[in-house]
Amino acid sequence: MGKGNLELLQGTLDLMVLHTLAGMGPLHGYGVARRIEQVSGEEVLLNQGTIYASLVRLQQRGWISAEWGVSDNNRKAKFYAITRQGRKQLARDTAYWGRLTGVIGRVLAFASKGDER
Amino acid sequence: MIDRLRETWNRAVAVFRGSPLDTDLDAEIASHIEAAIEDNLHLGMAPEEARRRALVRFGPVVRAMERHREARALPALDVLRQDLRFTLRTLRRDRAFACVVMLVLALGIGANVAVFSVVNTILLRPLNFHEPDRLVWFATHGGKGGLSDQTYTVSAFEEFQRHNQSFQDVTNYQTFFNSIQYKLTGRGDPLPIVGVQVAENFFPMLGVKPVIGRQFTPGECRKGGRAAALLSYRFWERQFGGDPSIVGRTIAINAAPADITGPVTVIGVLPASFDFGAVFSPGMQVDFYVPAYLDYWRTWGNTLAVVGRLKPGVSLAQAQVESNILFPQLRAAHREWWEDYKSTLSGLQDRVSGKLRRSLYVLWCAVGLILLIVCINVSNLMLGRAMSRGKEFAMRTALGAGRGRLVRQSLTESLALSAAGAALGLVFAWAITSSLAHQSQMALPLLSTVRVDGAALAWTVLIALSAGAVFGIFPALKASGGNLQDALKDGGTGMSQGRRHERVRSTLVVSEVALACVLLIGAGLLSRSFLRLLDVNLGFAPTHVAAIKIEFDDGGSLARRGPVLAEILQRVRAIPGIEAAGMTDMLPLDRNRSWGMRAKENVNDRKAHGAFVYVVSPGYLETMGMRLRGGRDISWRDGPESEPAIVLNEAAARREWPGQDPVGRLVVGPSRREARVVGVISDVRESSLEEQASAQMYIPITQFNPEGTELVVRTRLPISTVEPAVMSTLRSLNPAQPRTHFRAIQQIVDHAVSPRRFLALLVSAFAAFGLILACLGIYGVISYSVTRQSQEIGIRMALGATAARIQFGVVAQTLRLALIGIAIGSAASFVVARAIASLLFGTEPTDPAIFAAMIALLAAVALLAGHLPARRASRIEPMAVLRGV
């Protein structure tokens, strides 16, 4: 796997984490991982452990906050919540992804037409 | 952007909070897995299966933690931290090695920082004045000759000030401040204090503002105005305990020949950063400043030192052009001027430190060479160490450490060593500079302000980094390269890599020897110059002679002066231990002045006619050990009523009557009166030891007023034991005698040679250090080579080689290294010697004796360094080696 790929995946995962937290409210790491697995049809996360690198990165950028608390079934767990800056970033990233996928979609469509000729 | 900054900051913080963050993550992962197990149990799995599935879903825990760490911290910094920790561990294991390297580095870096501080203070740092680059120093006669030849009359100063277009302002101070003896009275014993008379605009023009109080007012600078003084910060603290209320009060000051006597109002205190002596008169500490009354000095001839501030945008060259035109014009308008004041203008900074520039750059280069030798030496030591750690590196490579990582580890090690060395070196440098700053006997300008400042700290960091990189890069590349299998198989004895390694080390040693050779020869030449200088025939004998400032009371009458002085001298000579005594107003190599003097028949000759003037008593010449070549000494009979008498030196006699006996002839001398030459003495070096003596005249104190009086005595006793008796004798004759102290004449001579001594001493110290390092280098390499070849040596001895033969072989190897180094070094020395030729005195840059002596010294020391391993080689037990023990 090249470095560029990893970067792309990393950014993607960060975006999904932000989106999940924005939609679901505070969650612990396991919750975030489960949610992403469910939504993506288990296609994104190879290992649930990968989520923690993403979580700490987002936290250090100030986009999510973390706090130890107690879960529904009375277990100690670390809960993550999206911050105001995180929401702004989410909006920016979502727009960016929209544009990017649009452009890539168009380019690929054009390329395949070229192939047909 | 801010988010990125925040992230970087958090990452950097995280590097140092590794373990709490790891604990936190551990807990989080545990909670994650437990939650997953619980979910799985809910799905109906068996506990074992639930746990297994949870762990599988999570993936490798170690990998997750690794990625977490990478994401949260700075991987590079983290690696650095690991490297540092590892470095400290390995260095702790190798304590002796680490200590030697750090000490060598500390000496090298310390010397560099100290020299840099001196160079920075004297040459690089601008003077501590307002816009110092616009300040200009004026000198007549190209700045040569005595003070009287470089200074201006009040009229010349005023006319130039009035008519010039280049300068925003021109100011002056009285150069003959040393001739005026001030006493602080009314506070116990009269205390001699040092004062300088300055023009009204002197401080404002330099941009020096009093920390308390104010500048002089125009009224205070006119004759008859209220007497006012500014105190130097040091004097204010010492004498008045730093009491601010002194400003506005009066102190009693008595000045011998000038116009100030009685109560003087203190109007302010100058800042501690202003040191008149450091800039204008190295080694002198000024206590207070009073206005120079220009009207008083108007009739005194050349007495003013002139400093100007250029208008913005006017260059020094333009100002010089204007002065070249203006002074002759002014002279044309003033027929009464003695000369046309053809002036050489130079930047004030240049005037202060220009003469030292070359010496200091030489010093800087020498200390740079030392650093280079240190680097080579440490590099060599590290190479040796890398060799013995070859297996460790090979093992780490085998375990997956990349080449880059190994190089980085090795560089970290060298940088850590150089940082430690630099820290220790800073302590050295600090000690050296603070002791230098207190060397008042050193005639180096600005020396009292030398300190390790921000620039020196930056310099330290710079040289520590570059030194670390320079001595680290070789061993680093060496350690990481090489054949893995070879290294793992054998300990490095007798294999090809060992030999290649040795070649690199030999090259390093050869260059070390070459550099040391250059330093030694340079130091040899400079030291020889210094010794030559000490051998100069001064024209007087400074040992066992000392001088003390005295005052006498003749009631202002020339007629009474003879008996008064004769009595003082007679009483002083009667003190046990005193062999001779005399009086003068000025001492050689100390302060000076010159007046016109011509043979009567040459009076209308327009050639240079100045001569240094000494107003002396009978017996002075003898006390100083000056040699009478013809005629007689001055005598008490040369009184106010008899014909003016004068003693000349040979230079004066040669100038006026080449090839003839001057005794008995007439000169037109002081006050343009005729005087009879009664004697001739050998030339006395009056301005510096390097320069030939100029014309000098000695005139009787009973016929002429001295500018201050020094009592000179010759005694074999320590001068401090004689001082109380002399002082009480002086007090008994004149109760107003201030409590002064003897100055050894030798001290004045030492002061005059101190810059040269400073240079010779430091370069010699560096050379000695370089020699030791080169010696260590040779020892290390030869020693290693003997160890490497011990098997071979054992075999040769088993086959019948004698111990002497083996020893000879090793010594020959040493000598080969040394000789190659010496050959290169001597060749380089020829070039270097030519470059420092202008700093030499009485010594040829190619002085064969010095070259030969230094080469022999270096070869001898190299032999000594090779001798120890050679002995070890000759004592190898062949059987032990062959058995492989």
JSON list of N, CA and C in Angstrom, two decimals, chain B residues 572-631:
[
{"chain": "B", "resi": 572, "resn": "VAL", "atom": "N", "xyz": [64.22, 60.73, 51.37]},
{"chain": "B", "resi": 572, "resn": "VAL", "atom": "CA", "xyz": [63.80, 59.44, 50.80]},
{"chain": "B", "resi": 572, "resn": "VAL", "atom": "C", "xyz": [65.00, 58.52, 50.62]},
{"chain": "B", "resi": 573, "resn": "ARG", "atom": "N", "xyz": [66.11, 59.11, 50.14]},
{"chain": "B", "resi": 573, "resn": "ARG", "atom": "CA", "xyz": [67.30, 58.28, 49.93]},
{"chain": "B", "resi": 573, "resn": "ARG", "atom": "C", "xyz": [67.82, 57.72, 51.24]},
{"chain": "B", "resi": 574, "resn": "ALA", "atom": "N", "xyz": [67.51, 58.40, 52.33]},
{"chain": "B", "resi": 574, "resn": "ALA", "atom": "CA", "xyz": [67.99, 57.95, 53.64]},
{"chain": "B", "resi": 574, "resn": "ALA", "atom": "C", "xyz": [67.20, 56.76, 54.16]},
{"chain": "B", "resi": 575, "resn": "ILE", "atom": "N", "xyz": [66.04, 56.49, 53.56]},
{"chain": "B", "resi": 575, "resn": "ILE", "atom": "CA", "xyz": [65.22, 55.35, 54.01]},
{"chain": "B", "resi": 575, "resn": "ILE", "atom": "C", "xyz": [65.98, 54.07, 53.69]},
{"chain": "B", "resi": 576, "resn": "PRO", "atom": "N", "xyz": [66.10, 53.16, 54.68]},
{"chain": "B", "resi": 576, "resn": "PRO", "atom": "CA", "xyz": [66.88, 51.93, 54.45]},
{"chain": "B", "resi": 576, "resn": "PRO", "atom": "C", "xyz": [66.32, 51.16, 53.26]},
{"chain": "B", "resi": 577, "resn": "GLY", "atom": "N", "xyz": [67.21, 50.68, 52.42]},
{"chain": "B", "resi": 577, "resn": "GLY", "atom": "CA", "xyz": [66.80, 49.88, 51.27]},
{"chain": "B", "resi": 577, "resn": "GLY", "atom": "C", "xyz": [66.68, 50.69, 50.00]},
{"chain": "B", "resi": 578, "resn": "ILE", "atom": "N", "xyz": [66.58, 52.01, 50.11]},
{"chain": "B", "resi": 578, "resn": "ILE", "atom": "CA", "xyz": [66.45, 52.83, 48.90]},
{"chain": "B", "resi": 578, "resn": "ILE", "atom": "C", "xyz": [67.83, 53.18, 48.38]},
{"chain": "B", "resi": 579, "resn": "GLU", "atom": "N", "xyz": [68.08, 52.79, 47.13]},
{"chain": "B", "resi": 579, "resn": "GLU", "atom": "CA", "xyz": [69.42, 52.98, 46.58]},
{"chain": "B", "resi": 579, "resn": "GLU", "atom": "C", "xyz": [69.54, 54.29, 45.82]},
{"chain": "B", "resi": 580, "resn": "ALA", "atom": "N", "xyz": [68.45, 54.71, 45.21]},
{"chain": "B", "resi": 580, "resn": "ALA", "atom": "CA", "xyz": [68.52, 55.95, 44.43]},
{"chain": "B", "resi": 580, "resn": "ALA", "atom": "C", "xyz": [67.12, 56.53, 44.34]},
{"chain": "B", "resi": 581, "resn": "ALA", "atom": "N", "xyz": [67.03, 57.82, 44.13]},
{"chain": "B", "resi": 581, "resn": "ALA", "atom": "CA", "xyz": [65.72, 58.45, 43.99]},
{"chain": "B", "resi": 581, "resn": "ALA", "atom": "C", "xyz": [65.84, 59.67, 43.10]},
{"chain": "B", "resi": 582, "resn": "GLY", "atom": "N", "xyz": [64.76, 59.95, 42.37]},
{"chain": "B", "resi": 582, "resn": "GLY", "atom": "CA", "xyz": [64.74, 61.12, 41.50]},
{"chain": "B", "resi": 582, "resn": "GLY", "atom": "C", "xyz": [63.29, 61.46, 41.20]},
{"chain": "B", "resi": 583, "resn": "MET", "atom": "N", "xyz": [63.08, 62.54, 40.45]},
{"chain": "B", "resi": 583, "resn": "MET", "atom": "CA", "xyz": [61.71, 62.94, 40.12]},
{"chain": "B", "resi": 583, "resn": "MET", "atom": "C", "xyz": [61.59, 63.24, 38.65]},
{"chain": "B", "resi": 584, "resn": "THR", "atom": "N", "xyz": [60.39, 62.99, 38.14]},
{"chain": "B", "resi": 584, "resn": "THR", "atom": "CA", "xyz": [60.09, 63.35, 36.75]},
{"chain": "B", "resi": 584, "resn": "THR", "atom": "C", "xyz": [58.60, 63.66, 36.69]},
{"chain": "B", "resi": 585, "resn": "ASP", "atom": "N", "xyz": [58.16, 64.31, 35.62]},
{"chain": "B", "resi": 585, "resn": "ASP", "atom": "CA", "xyz": [56.71, 64.46, 35.53]},
{"chain": "B", "resi": 585, "resn": "ASP", "atom": "C", "xyz": [56.09, 63.36, 34.69]},
{"chain": "B", "resi": 586, "resn": "MET", "atom": "N", "xyz": [56.87, 62.79, 33.77]},
{"chain": "B", "resi": 586, "resn": "MET", "atom": "CA", "xyz": [56.31, 61.73, 32.94]},
{"chain": "B", "resi": 586, "resn": "MET", "atom": "C", "xyz": [57.29, 60.58, 32.86]},
{"chain": "B", "resi": 587, "resn": "LEU", "atom": "N", "xyz": [56.73, 59.37, 32.82]},
{"chain": "B", "resi": 587, "resn": "LEU", "atom": "CA", "xyz": [57.56, 58.18, 32.77]},
{"chain": "B", "resi": 587, "resn": "LEU", "atom": "C", "xyz": [57.53, 57.63, 31.35]},
{"chain": "B", "resi": 588, "resn": "PRO", "atom": "N", "xyz": [58.60, 56.96, 30.94]},
{"chain": "B", "resi": 588, "resn": "PRO", "atom": "CA", "xyz": [58.59, 56.38, 29.60]},
{"chain": "B", "resi": 588, "resn": "PRO", "atom": "C", "xyz": [57.50, 55.31, 29.48]},
{"chain": "B", "resi": 589, "resn": "LEU", "atom": "N", "xyz": [56.94, 55.15, 28.31]},
{"chain": "B", "resi": 589, "resn": "LEU", "atom": "CA", "xyz": [55.89, 54.17, 28.00]},
{"chain": "B", "resi": 589, "resn": "LEU", "atom": "C", "xyz": [54.59, 54.47, 28.74]},
{"chain": "B", "resi": 590, "resn": "ASP", "atom": "N", "xyz": [54.55, 55.58, 29.44]},
{"chain": "B", "resi": 590, "resn": "ASP", "atom": "CA", "xyz": [53.34, 55.95, 30.16]},
{"chain": "B", "resi": 590, "resn": "ASP", "atom": "C", "xyz": [52.70, 57.08, 29.37]},
{"chain": "B", "resi": 591, "resn": "ARG", "atom": "N", "xyz": [52.41, 58.19, 29.99]},
{"chain": "B", "resi": 591, "resn": "ARG", "atom": "CA", "xyz": [51.86, 59.30, 29.22]},
{"chain": "B", "resi": 591, "resn": "ARG", "atom": "C", "xyz": [53.01, 60.12, 28.64]},
{"chain": "B", "resi": 592, "resn": "ASN", "atom": "N", "xyz": [52.70, 61.00, 27.72]},
{"chain": "B", "resi": 592, "resn": "ASN", "atom": "CA", "xyz": [53.78, 61.78, 27.12]},
{"chain": "B", "resi": 592, "resn": "ASN", "atom": "C", "xyz": [53.22, 63.05, 26.52]},
{"chain": "B", "resi": 593, "resn": "ARG", "atom": "N", "xyz": [54.13, 63.94, 26.15]},
{"chain": "B", "resi": 593, "resn": "ARG", "atom": "CA", "xyz": [53.73, 65.15, 25.42]},
{"chain": "B", "resi": 593, "resn": "ARG", "atom": "C", "xyz": [54.97, 65.59, 24.66]},
{"chain": "B", "resi": 594, "resn": "SER", "atom": "N", "xyz": [54.80, 66.38, 23.65]},
{"chain": "B", "resi": 594, "resn": "SER", "atom": "CA", "xyz": [56.00, 66.89, 22.99]},
{"chain": "B", "resi": 594, "resn": "SER", "atom": "C", "xyz": [55.87, 68.38, 22.68]},
{"chain": "B", "resi": 595, "resn": "TRP", "atom": "N", "xyz": [57.04, 69.04, 22.68]},
{"chain": "B", "resi": 595, "resn": "TRP", "atom": "CA", "xyz": [57.12, 70.45, 22.37]},
{"chain": "B", "resi": 595, "resn": "TRP", "atom": "C", "xyz": [58.14, 70.65, 21.26]},
{"chain": "B", "resi": 596, "resn": "GLY", "atom": "N", "xyz": [58.14, 71.85, 20.73]},
{"chain": "B", "resi": 596, "resn": "GLY", "atom": "CA", "xyz": [59.14, 72.13, 19.70]},
{"chain": "B", "resi": 596, "resn": "GLY", "atom": "C", "xyz": [60.55, 72.23, 20.29]},
{"chain": "B", "resi": 597, "resn": "MET", "atom": "N", "xyz": [61.53, 71.77, 19.53]},
{"chain": "B", "resi": 597, "resn": "MET", "atom": "CA", "xyz": [62.93, 71.87, 19.96]},
{"chain": "B", "resi": 597, "resn": "MET", "atom": "C", "xyz": [63.81, 71.83, 18.71]},
{"chain": "B", "resi": 598, "resn": "ARG", "atom": "N", "xyz": [64.66, 72.87, 18.56]},
{"chain": "B", "resi": 598, "resn": "ARG", "atom": "CA", "xyz": [65.56, 72.92, 17.41]},
{"chain": "B", "resi": 598, "resn": "ARG", "atom": "C", "xyz": [66.92, 73.40, 17.86]},
{"chain": "B", "resi": 599, "resn": "ALA", "atom": "N", "xyz": [67.95, 72.98, 17.15]},
{"chain": "B", "resi": 599, "resn": "ALA", "atom": "CA", "xyz": [69.25, 73.59, 17.36]},
{"chain": "B", "resi": 599, "resn": "ALA", "atom": "C", "xyz": [69.11, 75.06, 16.97]},
{"chain": "B", "resi": 600, "resn": "LYS", "atom": "N", "xyz": [69.85, 75.92, 17.68]},
{"chain": "B", "resi": 600, "resn": "LYS", "atom": "CA", "xyz": [69.68, 77.35, 17.45]},
{"chain": "B", "resi": 600, "resn": "LYS", "atom": "C", "xyz": [69.90, 77.70, 15.98]},
{"chain": "B", "resi": 601, "resn": "GLU", "atom": "N", "xyz": [70.92, 77.01, 15.39]},
{"chain": "B", "resi": 601, "resn": "GLU", "atom": "CA", "xyz": [71.23, 77.33, 14.00]},
{"chain": "B", "resi": 601, "resn": "GLU", "atom": "C", "xyz": [70.20, 76.77, 13.02]},
{"chain": "B", "resi": 602, "resn": "ASN", "atom": "N", "xyz": [69.33, 75.84, 13.50]},
{"chain": "B", "resi": 602, "resn": "ASN", "atom": "CA", "xyz": [68.34, 75.24, 12.60]},
{"chain": "B", "resi": 602, "resn": "ASN", "atom": "C", "xyz": [66.95, 75.84, 12.77]},
{"chain": "B", "resi": 603, "resn": "VAL", "atom": "N", "xyz": [66.82, 76.92, 13.54]},
{"chain": "B", "resi": 603, "resn": "VAL", "atom": "CA", "xyz": [65.51, 77.39, 13.96]},
{"chain": "B", "resi": 603, "resn": "VAL", "atom": "C", "xyz": [64.58, 77.64, 12.78]},
{"chain": "B", "resi": 604, "resn": "ASN", "atom": "N", "xyz": [65.11, 78.08, 11.67]},
{"chain": "B", "resi": 604, "resn": "ASN", "atom": "CA", "xyz": [64.22, 78.40, 10.57]},
{"chain": "B", "resi": 604, "resn": "ASN", "atom": "C", "xyz": [64.00, 77.23, 9.62]},
{"chain": "B", "resi": 605, "resn": "ASP", "atom": "N", "xyz": [64.62, 76.10, 9.97]},
{"chain": "B", "resi": 605, "resn": "ASP", "atom": "CA", "xyz": [64.41, 74.87, 9.22]},
{"chain": "B", "resi": 605, "resn": "ASP", "atom": "C", "xyz": [62.95, 74.44, 9.41]},
{"chain": "B", "resi": 606, "resn": "ARG", "atom": "N", "xyz": [62.29, 74.06, 8.32]},
{"chain": "B", "resi": 606, "resn": "ARG", "atom": "CA", "xyz": [60.87, 73.74, 8.46]},
{"chain": "B", "resi": 606, "resn": "ARG", "atom": "C", "xyz": [60.60, 72.26, 8.68]},
{"chain": "B", "resi": 607, "resn": "LYS", "atom": "N", "xyz": [61.66, 71.51, 8.94]},
{"chain": "B", "resi": 607, "resn": "LYS", "atom": "CA", "xyz": [61.44, 70.08, 9.18]},
{"chain": "B", "resi": 607, "resn": "LYS", "atom": "C", "xyz": [60.77, 69.86, 10.54]},
{"chain": "B", "resi": 608, "resn": "ALA", "atom": "N", "xyz": [60.35, 68.59, 10.78]},
{"chain": "B", "resi": 608, "resn": "ALA", "atom": "CA", "xyz": [59.72, 68.26, 12.05]},
{"chain": "B", "resi": 608, "resn": "ALA", "atom": "C", "xyz": [60.62, 68.69, 13.19]},
{"chain": "B", "resi": 609, "resn": "HIS", "atom": "N", "xyz": [60.06, 69.23, 14.22]},
{"chain": "B", "resi": 609, "resn": "HIS", "atom": "CA", "xyz": [60.89, 69.78, 15.28]},
{"chain": "B", "resi": 609, "resn": "HIS", "atom": "C", "xyz": [60.42, 69.36, 16.66]},
{"chain": "B", "resi": 610, "resn": "GLY", "atom": "N", "xyz": [59.46, 68.43, 16.75]},
{"chain": "B", "resi": 610, "resn": "GLY", "atom": "CA", "xyz": [58.93, 68.04, 18.06]},
{"chain": "B", "resi": 610, "resn": "GLY", "atom": "C", "xyz": [59.90, 67.17, 18.82]},
{"chain": "B", "resi": 611, "resn": "ALA", "atom": "N", "xyz": [59.80, 67.22, 20.13]},
{"chain": "B", "resi": 611, "resn": "ALA", "atom": "CA", "xyz": [60.58, 66.31, 20.97]},
{"chain": "B", "resi": 611, "resn": "ALA", "atom": "C", "xyz": [59.78, 66.05, 22.24]},
{"chain": "B", "resi": 612, "resn": "PHE", "atom": "N", "xyz": [59.86, 64.83, 22.72]},
{"chain": "B", "resi": 612, "resn": "PHE", "atom": "CA", "xyz": [59.18, 64.51, 23.98]},
{"chain": "B", "resi": 612, "resn": "PHE", "atom": "C", "xyz": [59.85, 65.24, 25.13]},
{"chain": "B", "resi": 613, "resn": "VAL", "atom": "N", "xyz": [59.04, 65.76, 26.03]},
{"chain": "B", "resi": 613, "resn": "VAL", "atom": "CA", "xyz": [59.57, 66.58, 27.11]},
{"chain": "B", "resi": 613, "resn": "VAL", "atom": "C", "xyz": [59.44, 65.86, 28.45]},
{"chain": "B", "resi": 614, "resn": "TYR", "atom": "N", "xyz": [60.51, 65.86, 29.22]},
{"chain": "B", "resi": 614, "resn": "TYR", "atom": "CA", "xyz": [60.46, 65.31, 30.56]},
{"chain": "B", "resi": 614, "resn": "TYR", "atom": "C", "xyz": [61.06, 66.34, 31.50]},
{"chain": "B", "resi": 615, "resn": "VAL", "atom": "N", "xyz": [60.29, 66.77, 32.47]},
{"chain": "B", "resi": 615, "resn": "VAL", "atom": "CA", "xyz": [60.79, 67.72, 33.45]},
{"chain": "B", "resi": 615, "resn": "VAL", "atom": "C", "xyz": [61.28, 66.91, 34.65]},
{"chain": "B", "resi": 616, "resn": "VAL", "atom": "N", "xyz": [62.60, 66.91, 34.85]},
{"chain": "B", "resi": 616, "resn": "VAL", "atom": "CA", "xyz": [63.17, 65.95, 35.80]},
{"chain": "B", "resi": 616, "resn": "VAL", "atom": "C", "xyz": [64.06, 66.63, 36.84]},
{"chain": "B", "resi": 617, "resn": "SER", "atom": "N", "xyz": [64.31, 65.88, 37.91]},
{"chain": "B", "resi": 617, "resn": "SER", "atom": "CA", "xyz": [65.21, 66.38, 38.95]},
{"chain": "B", "resi": 617, "resn": "SER", "atom": "C", "xyz": [66.58, 65.76, 38.74]},
{"chain": "B", "resi": 618, "resn": "PRO", "atom": "N", "xyz": [67.60, 66.31, 39.36]},
{"chain": "B", "resi": 618, "resn": "PRO", "atom": "CA", "xyz": [68.91, 65.65, 39.34]},
{"chain": "B", "resi": 618, "resn": "PRO", "atom": "C", "xyz": [68.74, 64.24, 39.92]},
{"chain": "B", "resi": 619, "resn": "GLY", "atom": "N", "xyz": [69.45, 63.27, 39.37]},
{"chain": "B", "resi": 619, "resn": "GLY", "atom": "CA", "xyz": [69.39, 61.90, 39.91]},
{"chain": "B", "resi": 619, "resn": "GLY", "atom": "C", "xyz": [68.33, 61.04, 39.26]},
{"chain": "B", "resi": 620, "resn": "TYR", "atom": "N", "xyz": [67.41, 61.66, 38.52]},
{"chain": "B", "resi": 620, "resn": "TYR", "atom": "CA", "xyz": [66.35, 60.85, 37.90]},
{"chain": "B", "resi": 620, "resn": "TYR", "atom": "C", "xyz": [66.93, 59.90, 36.87]},
{"chain": "B", "resi": 621, "resn": "LEU", "atom": "N", "xyz": [67.81, 60.42, 36.00]},
{"chain": "B", "resi": 621, "resn": "LEU", "atom": "CA", "xyz": [68.36, 59.60, 34.93]},
{"chain": "B", "resi": 621, "resn": "LEU", "atom": "C", "xyz": [69.06, 58.38, 35.50]},
{"chain": "B", "resi": 622, "resn": "GLU", "atom": "N", "xyz": [69.81, 58.60, 36.56]},
{"chain": "B", "resi": 622, "resn": "GLU", "atom": "CA", "xyz": [70.57, 57.51, 37.18]},
{"chain": "B", "resi": 622, "resn": "GLU", "atom": "C", "xyz": [69.61, 56.50, 37.81]},
{"chain": "B", "resi": 623, "resn": "THR", "atom": "N", "xyz": [68.57, 57.02, 38.52]},
{"chain": "B", "resi": 623, "resn": "THR", "atom": "CA", "xyz": [67.63, 56.13, 39.17]},
{"chain": "B", "resi": 623, "resn": "THR", "atom": "C", "xyz": [66.95, 55.21, 38.17]},
{"chain": "B", "resi": 624, "resn": "MET", "atom": "N", "xyz": [66.61, 55.75, 37.00]},
{"chain": "B", "resi": 624, "resn": "MET", "atom": "CA", "xyz": [65.94, 54.95, 35.98]},
{"chain": "B", "resi": 624, "resn": "MET", "atom": "C", "xyz": [66.90, 54.04, 35.24]},
{"chain": "B", "resi": 625, "resn": "GLY", "atom": "N", "xyz": [68.17, 54.21, 35.49]},
{"chain": "B", "resi": 625, "resn": "GLY", "atom": "CA", "xyz": [69.14, 53.40, 34.76]},
{"chain": "B", "resi": 625, "resn": "GLY", "atom": "C", "xyz": [69.36, 53.88, 33.34]},
{"chain": "B", "resi": 626, "resn": "MET", "atom": "N", "xyz": [69.08, 55.16, 33.08]},
{"chain": "B", "resi": 626, "resn": "MET", "atom": "CA", "xyz": [69.37, 55.72, 31.76]},
{"chain": "B", "resi": 626, "resn": "MET", "atom": "C", "xyz": [70.85, 56.06, 31.70]},
{"chain": "B", "resi": 627, "resn": "ARG", "atom": "N", "xyz": [71.44, 55.86, 30.53]},
{"chain": "B", "resi": 627, "resn": "ARG", "atom": "CA", "xyz": [72.89, 55.97, 30.45]},
{"chain": "B", "resi": 627, "resn": "ARG", "atom": "C", "xyz": [73.31, 57.30, 29.83]},
{"chain": "B", "resi": 628, "resn": "LEU", "atom": "N", "xyz": [74.16, 57.99, 30.55]},
{"chain": "B", "resi": 628, "resn": "LEU", "atom": "CA", "xyz": [74.70, 59.26, 30.07]},
{"chain": "B", "resi": 628, "resn": "LEU", "atom": "C", "xyz": [75.81, 58.96, 29.08]},
{"chain": "B", "resi": 629, "resn": "ARG", "atom": "N", "xyz": [75.72, 59.48, 27.84]},
{"chain": "B", "resi": 629, "resn": "ARG", "atom": "CA", "xyz": [76.75, 59.19, 26.84]},
{"chain": "B", "resi": 629, "resn": "ARG", "atom": "C", "xyz": [77.79, 60.31, 26.77]},
{"chain": "B", "resi": 630, "resn": "GLY", "atom": "N", "xyz": [77.42, 61.45, 27.27]},
{"chain": "B", "resi": 630, "resn": "GLY", "atom": "CA", "xyz": [78.39, 62.55, 27.21]},
{"chain": "B", "resi": 630, "resn": "GLY", "atom": "C", "xyz": [77.87, 63.70, 28.05]},
{"chain": "B", "resi": 631, "resn": "GLY", "atom": "N", "xyz": [78.75, 64.56, 28.50]},
{"chain": "B", "resi": 631, "resn": "GLY", "atom": "CA", "xyz": [78.32, 65.70, 29.30]},
{"chain": "B", "resi": 631, "resn": "GLY", "atom": "C", "xyz": [77.93, 65.26, 30.69]}
]
